[in-house]
Amino acid sequence: MKSRKLSGTRRRVSILGAVATSVVAGVALLPNWSAGAAVTDDPTVDAGTKATFQRLADAVFTDRTDALVTGKQGDREKPLTNGFSGDVKLSSTTARTEDATLSSLGQRKDKLAKAGEKYSKAATVVTLNATRVTGRTAKAAVTETTTLTYAQATGSAPKTTGFQAQHELTFKADKQGNWQLTDIRDTDQGGLAVNTLSKPATVKVTTADDTMPNAPRAATTRNPAAVPKTGTAYDYKAMATYAEKYWNVYNKDYPDYNGQGAGGDCTNFVSQSLKAGGWKHVPGYVYDYTKWFGNADIQSHSFVGVNEWSWFAQNSKRTTSLANVYQMEVGDVLQVDFDRDGSKDHTMIVTSKSGGVPYVTYHSNNTLRRSVASLVASYPTAYYYAYRT
């Protein structure tokens, strides 16, 4: 996944009739596609239509992040014109679904505000990565890059949080060449973007038994007794620096597990960060959870697996459990069991802390400095596990 730089200010693209008359930079045309008039056979997807696909996706996801700032809903009554032939708009079903999504995100905004988290502004950019056409159906793969500015951030508190999310949009065309957006699907393994309502991915473990160390759950109540770090064996600043450097651009010295069917890259990413701060390899068999190692060629299950990492971390005594998630400091690790089935689903690392609130960075979805308060407010029924590294 390539790093993309957000512009400082960007005029919001409204779904209310923006005109796309040029191709977005960086969008490659598929061979033998050309601009044309209305068709009665399979439609072509010309440069203008592809640009409009991108602009409509941009408008949809901008509306979602704006709902976390203002709670307002966009206007989806009029189509986007593609500049050549026909138009592109949301289908009536998709429009109703998006209205419901925006209403739910407005409720999430209120819930986050009660937890002490507010955003003053948002910026979303959507890149069209690829388009595939089969008959009258087009599948568009897009990358959403969003930055949210924390309201009233002071001192050392992070000023922004950001994430990247992968989506597949489905468009269907009528015989006049008019396209409708009929489906939006998240394609990341994690599903943990703050503006998505999809259920986070869960991990199913088939190898666990009573011999595996079982980490105690951490409370999520605010303002617990502080537990400052006293050890000097590891470089926690280096852990955070590594994580924030590679949060959305993957280190080629390691494999990327965020592809379809790969299981997600969250623990692989955290292991890399811990290694950057001084965790040493423990070589052995890849499936032995008492071993831990990873490079470009081979990784132990404990290096890349959520539960296997937890088993290694506890067995090796490299971590101790914290009683409360708000006791975590920079370099500590947070895991979540979303469906409370005893199998942990996601791994994150703390890269900042301010005002008693830890901020975590993670892969799948790629996310920078999301507050623990936001996670707890978004997933209040999940089980949380906090590890002092």
CSV table of N, CA and C in Angstrom, one decimal, residues 83-188:
chain,number,residue,atom,x,y,z
A,83,GLY,N,-19.5,13.8,-18.0
A,83,GLY,CA,-18.8,14.7,-19.0
A,83,GLY,C,-18.8,14.1,-20.4
A,84,PHE,N,-19.3,12.9,-20.6
A,84,PHE,CA,-19.3,12.3,-22.0
A,84,PHE,C,-20.7,11.8,-22.3
A,85,SER,N,-21.2,10.8,-21.6
A,85,SER,CA,-22.5,10.3,-21.8
A,85,SER,C,-23.1,9.7,-20.6
A,86,GLY,N,-24.4,9.9,-20.4
A,86,GLY,CA,-25.0,9.3,-19.2
A,86,GLY,C,-24.7,10.0,-17.9
A,87,ASP,N,-25.0,9.4,-16.8
A,87,ASP,CA,-24.7,9.9,-15.5
A,87,ASP,C,-24.4,8.8,-14.5
A,88,VAL,N,-24.0,9.2,-13.3
A,88,VAL,CA,-23.7,8.2,-12.3
A,88,VAL,C,-24.3,8.8,-11.0
A,89,LYS,N,-25.1,7.9,-10.3
A,89,LYS,CA,-25.7,8.3,-9.1
A,89,LYS,C,-25.9,7.1,-8.2
A,90,LEU,N,-26.3,7.3,-7.0
A,90,LEU,CA,-26.6,6.2,-6.1
A,90,LEU,C,-27.9,5.6,-6.4
A,91,SER,N,-28.0,4.3,-6.3
A,91,SER,CA,-29.4,3.7,-6.5
A,91,SER,C,-30.2,4.1,-5.3
A,92,SER,N,-31.5,3.9,-5.4
A,92,SER,CA,-32.4,4.3,-4.3
A,92,SER,C,-32.1,3.5,-3.1
A,93,THR,N,-31.8,2.2,-3.2
A,93,THR,CA,-31.5,1.3,-2.1
A,93,THR,C,-30.2,1.8,-1.4
A,94,THR,N,-29.1,2.1,-2.2
A,94,THR,CA,-27.9,2.5,-1.7
A,94,THR,C,-28.0,3.8,-1.0
A,95,ALA,N,-28.8,4.7,-1.6
A,95,ALA,CA,-29.1,6.0,-0.9
A,95,ALA,C,-29.7,5.9,0.5
A,96,ARG,N,-30.7,5.0,0.6
A,96,ARG,CA,-31.3,4.7,1.9
A,96,ARG,C,-30.3,4.1,2.8
A,97,THR,N,-29.5,3.2,2.3
A,97,THR,CA,-28.5,2.6,3.2
A,97,THR,C,-27.5,3.7,3.7
A,98,GLU,N,-27.1,4.6,2.8
A,98,GLU,CA,-26.1,5.6,3.2
A,98,GLU,C,-26.8,6.6,4.2
A,99,ASP,N,-28.0,6.9,4.0
A,99,ASP,CA,-28.7,7.7,5.0
A,99,ASP,C,-28.7,7.1,6.4
A,100,ALA,N,-29.0,5.8,6.4
A,100,ALA,CA,-29.0,5.1,7.7
A,100,ALA,C,-27.6,5.1,8.3
A,101,THR,N,-26.6,4.9,7.4
A,101,THR,CA,-25.2,4.9,7.9
A,101,THR,C,-24.8,6.3,8.5
A,102,LEU,N,-25.2,7.3,7.8
A,102,LEU,CA,-24.9,8.7,8.3
A,102,LEU,C,-25.6,9.0,9.6
A,103,SER,N,-26.8,8.5,9.7
A,103,SER,CA,-27.5,8.7,11.0
A,103,SER,C,-26.8,7.9,12.1
A,104,SER,N,-26.3,6.7,11.9
A,104,SER,CA,-25.6,5.9,12.9
A,104,SER,C,-24.3,6.6,13.2
A,105,LEU,N,-23.6,7.1,12.2
A,105,LEU,CA,-22.4,7.8,12.5
A,105,LEU,C,-22.6,9.1,13.3
A,106,GLY,N,-23.7,9.8,13.1
A,106,GLY,CA,-24.1,10.9,13.9
A,106,GLY,C,-24.2,10.5,15.4
A,107,GLN,N,-24.8,9.3,15.6
A,107,GLN,CA,-25.0,8.8,16.9
A,107,GLN,C,-23.6,8.4,17.5
A,108,ARG,N,-22.7,7.9,16.7
A,108,ARG,CA,-21.4,7.6,17.1
A,108,ARG,C,-20.6,8.9,17.5
A,109,LYS,N,-20.8,9.9,16.7
A,109,LYS,CA,-20.2,11.2,17.1
A,109,LYS,C,-20.6,11.6,18.5
A,110,ASP,N,-21.9,11.5,18.8
A,110,ASP,CA,-22.4,11.9,20.1
A,110,ASP,C,-21.8,11.0,21.2
A,111,LYS,N,-21.7,9.7,20.9
A,111,LYS,CA,-21.1,8.8,21.9
A,111,LYS,C,-19.7,9.1,22.1
A,112,LEU,N,-18.9,9.4,21.1
A,112,LEU,CA,-17.5,9.8,21.2
A,112,LEU,C,-17.4,11.1,22.0
A,113,ALA,N,-18.3,12.0,21.8
A,113,ALA,CA,-18.2,13.3,22.5
A,113,ALA,C,-18.4,13.1,24.0
A,114,LYS,N,-19.3,12.2,24.4
A,114,LYS,CA,-19.5,11.8,25.8
A,114,LYS,C,-18.3,11.2,26.4
A,115,ALA,N,-17.5,10.5,25.5
A,115,ALA,CA,-16.2,9.9,26.0
A,115,ALA,C,-15.1,10.9,26.0
A,116,GLY,N,-15.3,12.2,25.6
A,116,GLY,CA,-14.3,13.2,25.6
A,116,GLY,C,-13.6,13.4,24.3
A,117,GLU,N,-14.1,12.8,23.2
A,117,GLU,CA,-13.5,12.9,22.0
A,117,GLU,C,-14.3,13.6,20.9
A,118,LYS,N,-13.8,14.7,20.4
A,118,LYS,CA,-14.5,15.5,19.4
A,118,LYS,C,-13.5,15.8,18.2
A,119,TYR,N,-14.1,15.9,17.0
A,119,TYR,CA,-13.3,16.3,15.9
A,119,TYR,C,-13.7,17.6,15.4
A,120,SER,N,-12.8,18.5,15.0
A,120,SER,CA,-13.1,19.8,14.5
A,120,SER,C,-13.2,19.9,13.0
A,121,LYS,N,-12.5,19.0,12.3
A,121,LYS,CA,-12.7,19.0,10.9
A,121,LYS,C,-12.2,17.6,10.3
A,122,ALA,N,-12.5,17.4,9.1
A,122,ALA,CA,-12.1,16.1,8.4
A,122,ALA,C,-11.7,16.4,7.0
A,123,ALA,N,-10.8,15.5,6.5
A,123,ALA,CA,-10.4,15.6,5.1
A,123,ALA,C,-10.3,14.2,4.5
A,124,THR,N,-11.0,13.9,3.5
A,124,THR,CA,-11.1,12.6,2.8
A,124,THR,C,-10.7,12.7,1.4
A,125,VAL,N,-9.8,11.8,1.0
A,125,VAL,CA,-9.4,11.7,-0.4
A,125,VAL,C,-9.6,10.3,-0.9
A,126,VAL,N,-10.2,10.1,-2.0
A,126,VAL,CA,-10.4,8.7,-2.5
A,126,VAL,C,-9.7,8.6,-3.8
A,127,THR,N,-8.9,7.5,-3.9
A,127,THR,CA,-8.1,7.2,-5.2
A,127,THR,C,-8.7,6.0,-5.8
A,128,LEU,N,-9.0,6.0,-7.1
A,128,LEU,CA,-9.5,4.9,-7.9
A,128,LEU,C,-8.3,4.1,-8.3
A,129,ASN,N,-8.2,2.8,-7.8
A,129,ASN,CA,-7.1,2.0,-8.1
A,129,ASN,C,-7.3,1.1,-9.3
A,130,ALA,N,-8.4,0.6,-9.5
A,130,ALA,CA,-8.7,-0.3,-10.7
A,130,ALA,C,-10.2,-0.4,-10.9
A,131,THR,N,-10.5,-0.6,-12.2
A,131,THR,CA,-11.9,-0.8,-12.6
A,131,THR,C,-12.0,-2.1,-13.4
A,132,ARG,N,-13.0,-2.9,-13.1
A,132,ARG,CA,-13.2,-4.2,-13.9
A,132,ARG,C,-14.7,-4.2,-14.3
A,133,VAL,N,-14.9,-4.4,-15.6
A,133,VAL,CA,-16.3,-4.4,-16.2
A,133,VAL,C,-16.6,-5.7,-16.7
A,134,THR,N,-17.8,-6.2,-16.3
A,134,THR,CA,-18.4,-7.5,-16.8
A,134,THR,C,-19.8,-7.2,-17.3
A,135,GLY,N,-20.0,-7.1,-18.6
A,135,GLY,CA,-21.4,-6.8,-19.0
A,135,GLY,C,-21.8,-5.4,-18.6
A,136,ARG,N,-22.9,-5.3,-17.8
A,136,ARG,CA,-23.3,-4.0,-17.4
A,136,ARG,C,-23.0,-3.7,-15.9
A,137,THR,N,-22.1,-4.5,-15.4
A,137,THR,CA,-21.6,-4.3,-14.0
A,137,THR,C,-20.1,-3.9,-14.0
A,138,ALA,N,-19.8,-2.8,-13.2
A,138,ALA,CA,-18.5,-2.4,-13.1
A,138,ALA,C,-18.1,-2.5,-11.6
A,139,LYS,N,-16.9,-3.0,-11.3
A,139,LYS,CA,-16.4,-3.1,-10.0
A,139,LYS,C,-15.2,-2.1,-9.9
A,140,ALA,N,-15.3,-1.2,-9.0
A,140,ALA,CA,-14.2,-0.2,-8.8
A,140,ALA,C,-13.5,-0.4,-7.4
A,141,ALA,N,-12.2,-0.6,-7.4
A,141,ALA,CA,-11.4,-0.7,-6.2
A,141,ALA,C,-10.9,0.6,-5.9
A,142,VAL,N,-11.2,1.1,-4.7
A,142,VAL,CA,-10.7,2.4,-4.3
A,142,VAL,C,-10.0,2.4,-2.9
A,143,THR,N,-9.1,3.4,-2.7
A,143,THR,CA,-8.5,3.6,-1.4
A,143,THR,C,-9.0,4.9,-0.8
A,144,GLU,N,-9.5,4.8,0.4
A,144,GLU,CA,-10.0,6.0,1.1
A,144,GLU,C,-8.9,6.4,2.1
A,145,THR,N,-8.4,7.7,2.0
A,145,THR,CA,-7.5,8.2,3.0
A,145,THR,C,-8.1,9.4,3.7
A,146,THR,N,-8.3,9.2,5.0
A,146,THR,CA,-9.0,10.2,5.8
A,146,THR,C,-8.1,10.7,7.0
A,147,THR,N,-8.2,12.0,7.2
A,147,THR,CA,-7.6,12.6,8.4
A,147,THR,C,-8.7,13.4,9.2
A,148,LEU,N,-8.7,13.1,10.5
A,148,LEU,CA,-9.6,13.8,11.4
A,148,LEU,C,-8.8,14.6,12.4
A,149,THR,N,-9.2,15.9,12.6
A,149,THR,CA,-8.5,16.7,13.5
A,149,THR,C,-9.1,16.7,14.8
A,150,TYR,N,-8.4,16.4,15.9
A,150,TYR,CA,-8.9,16.4,17.2
A,150,TYR,C,-9.2,17.8,17.6
A,151,ALA,N,-10.4,18.0,18.2
A,151,ALA,CA,-10.8,19.4,18.6
A,151,ALA,C,-10.1,19.7,20.0
A,152,GLN,N,-9.6,20.9,20.1
A,152,GLN,CA,-9.0,21.4,21.3
A,152,GLN,C,-7.9,20.6,21.8
A,153,ALA,N,-7.1,20.0,20.9
A,153,ALA,CA,-5.9,19.3,21.3
A,153,ALA,C,-4.9,20.3,21.8
A,154,THR,N,-4.3,20.0,23.0
A,154,THR,CA,-3.3,20.9,23.6
A,154,THR,C,-2.1,20.1,24.0
A,155,GLY,N,-1.0,20.9,24.2
A,155,GLY,CA,0.3,20.3,24.6
A,155,GLY,C,0.8,19.2,23.7
A,156,SER,N,1.1,18.1,24.3
A,156,SER,CA,1.7,17.0,23.5
A,156,SER,C,0.6,16.0,22.9
A,157,ALA,N,-0.6,16.4,23.1
A,157,ALA,CA,-1.7,15.5,22.6
A,157,ALA,C,-1.6,15.5,21.0
A,158,PRO,N,-1.9,14.3,20.4
A,158,PRO,CA,-1.9,14.3,18.9
A,158,PRO,C,-2.9,15.3,18.4
A,159,LYS,N,-2.5,15.9,17.3
A,159,LYS,CA,-3.5,16.9,16.7
A,159,LYS,C,-4.4,16.2,15.8
A,160,THR,N,-4.0,15.1,15.2
A,160,THR,CA,-4.9,14.4,14.2
A,160,THR,C,-4.8,12.9,14.4
A,161,THR,N,-5.8,12.3,13.8
A,161,THR,CA,-5.8,10.8,13.6
A,161,THR,C,-6.1,10.6,12.2
A,162,GLY,N,-5.6,9.5,11.6
A,162,GLY,CA,-5.9,9.2,10.2
A,162,GLY,C,-6.0,7.7,10.0
A,163,PHE,N,-6.6,7.4,8.8
A,163,PHE,CA,-6.7,5.9,8.5
A,163,PHE,C,-6.8,5.8,7.0
A,164,GLN,N,-6.4,4.6,6.5
A,164,GLN,CA,-6.6,4.3,5.1
A,164,GLN,C,-7.5,3.0,5.1
A,165,ALA,N,-8.5,3.0,4.1
A,165,ALA,CA,-9.4,1.9,4.0
A,165,ALA,C,-9.6,1.5,2.6
A,166,GLN,N,-9.7,0.2,2.3
A,166,GLN,CA,-9.9,-0.3,0.9
A,166,GLN,C,-11.4,-0.6,0.8
A,167,HIS,N,-11.9,-0.3,-0.4
A,167,HIS,CA,-13.4,-0.5,-0.6
A,167,HIS,C,-13.5,-1.0,-2.1
A,168,GLU,N,-14.6,-1.8,-2.3
A,168,GLU,CA,-15.0,-2.2,-3.6
A,168,GLU,C,-16.4,-1.7,-3.9
A,169,LEU,N,-16.6,-0.8,-4.9
A,169,LEU,CA,-17.8,-0.3,-5.2
A,169,LEU,C,-18.4,-1.0,-6.5
A,170,THR,N,-19.7,-1.3,-6.5
A,170,THR,CA,-20.3,-2.0,-7.6
A,170,THR,C,-21.3,-1.0,-8.3
A,171,PHE,N,-21.1,-0.8,-9.6
A,171,PHE,CA,-22.0,0.1,-10.4
A,171,PHE,C,-22.7,-0.8,-11.4
A,172,LYS,N,-23.9,-0.5,-11.7
A,172,LYS,CA,-24.7,-1.1,-12.7
A,172,LYS,C,-25.2,-0.1,-13.7
A,173,ALA,N,-25.2,-0.4,-15.0
A,173,ALA,CA,-25.6,0.5,-16.1
A,173,ALA,C,-26.9,0.1,-16.7
A,174,ASP,N,-27.7,1.1,-17.1
A,174,ASP,CA,-28.9,0.8,-17.9
A,174,ASP,C,-28.5,0.9,-19.4
A,175,LYS,N,-29.5,0.7,-20.3
A,175,LYS,CA,-29.2,0.7,-21.7
A,175,LYS,C,-28.8,2.1,-22.3
A,176,GLN,N,-29.0,3.1,-21.5
A,176,GLN,CA,-28.7,4.4,-22.0
A,176,GLN,C,-27.3,4.8,-21.5
A,177,GLY,N,-26.6,3.9,-20.8
A,177,GLY,CA,-25.3,4.2,-20.3
A,177,GLY,C,-25.2,4.9,-19.0
A,178,ASN,N,-26.3,5.0,-18.3
A,178,ASN,CA,-26.4,5.6,-17.0
A,178,ASN,C,-26.0,4.6,-15.9
A,179,TRP,N,-25.1,5.0,-15.0
A,179,TRP,CA,-24.6,4.1,-14.0
A,179,TRP,C,-25.2,4.4,-12.7
A,180,GLN,N,-25.5,3.4,-11.9
A,180,GLN,CA,-25.9,3.6,-10.5
A,180,GLN,C,-25.0,2.8,-9.6
A,181,LEU,N,-24.6,3.4,-8.4
A,181,LEU,CA,-23.8,2.8,-7.4
A,181,LEU,C,-24.8,1.9,-6.6
A,182,THR,N,-24.6,0.6,-6.6
A,182,THR,CA,-25.5,-0.3,-6.0
A,182,THR,C,-25.0,-1.0,-4.8
A,183,ASP,N,-23.7,-1.0,-4.5
A,183,ASP,CA,-23.1,-1.7,-3.4
A,183,ASP,C,-21.8,-1.1,-3.0
A,184,ILE,N,-21.5,-1.0,-1.7
A,184,ILE,CA,-20.2,-0.6,-1.2
A,184,ILE,C,-19.7,-1.7,-0.2
A,185,ARG,N,-18.5,-2.2,-0.5
A,185,ARG,CA,-18.0,-3.3,0.4
A,185,ARG,C,-16.6,-3.0,0.9
A,186,ASP,N,-16.4,-3.1,2.2
A,186,ASP,CA,-15.1,-2.9,2.8
A,186,ASP,C,-14.3,-4.2,2.5
A,187,THR,N,-13.0,-4.0,2.0
A,187,THR,CA,-12.2,-5.2,1.6
A,187,THR,C,-11.0,-5.3,2.5
A,188,ASP,N,-10.8,-4.5,3.5
A,188,ASP,CA,-9.7,-4.7,4.4
A,188,ASP,C,-10.0,-5.9,5.3
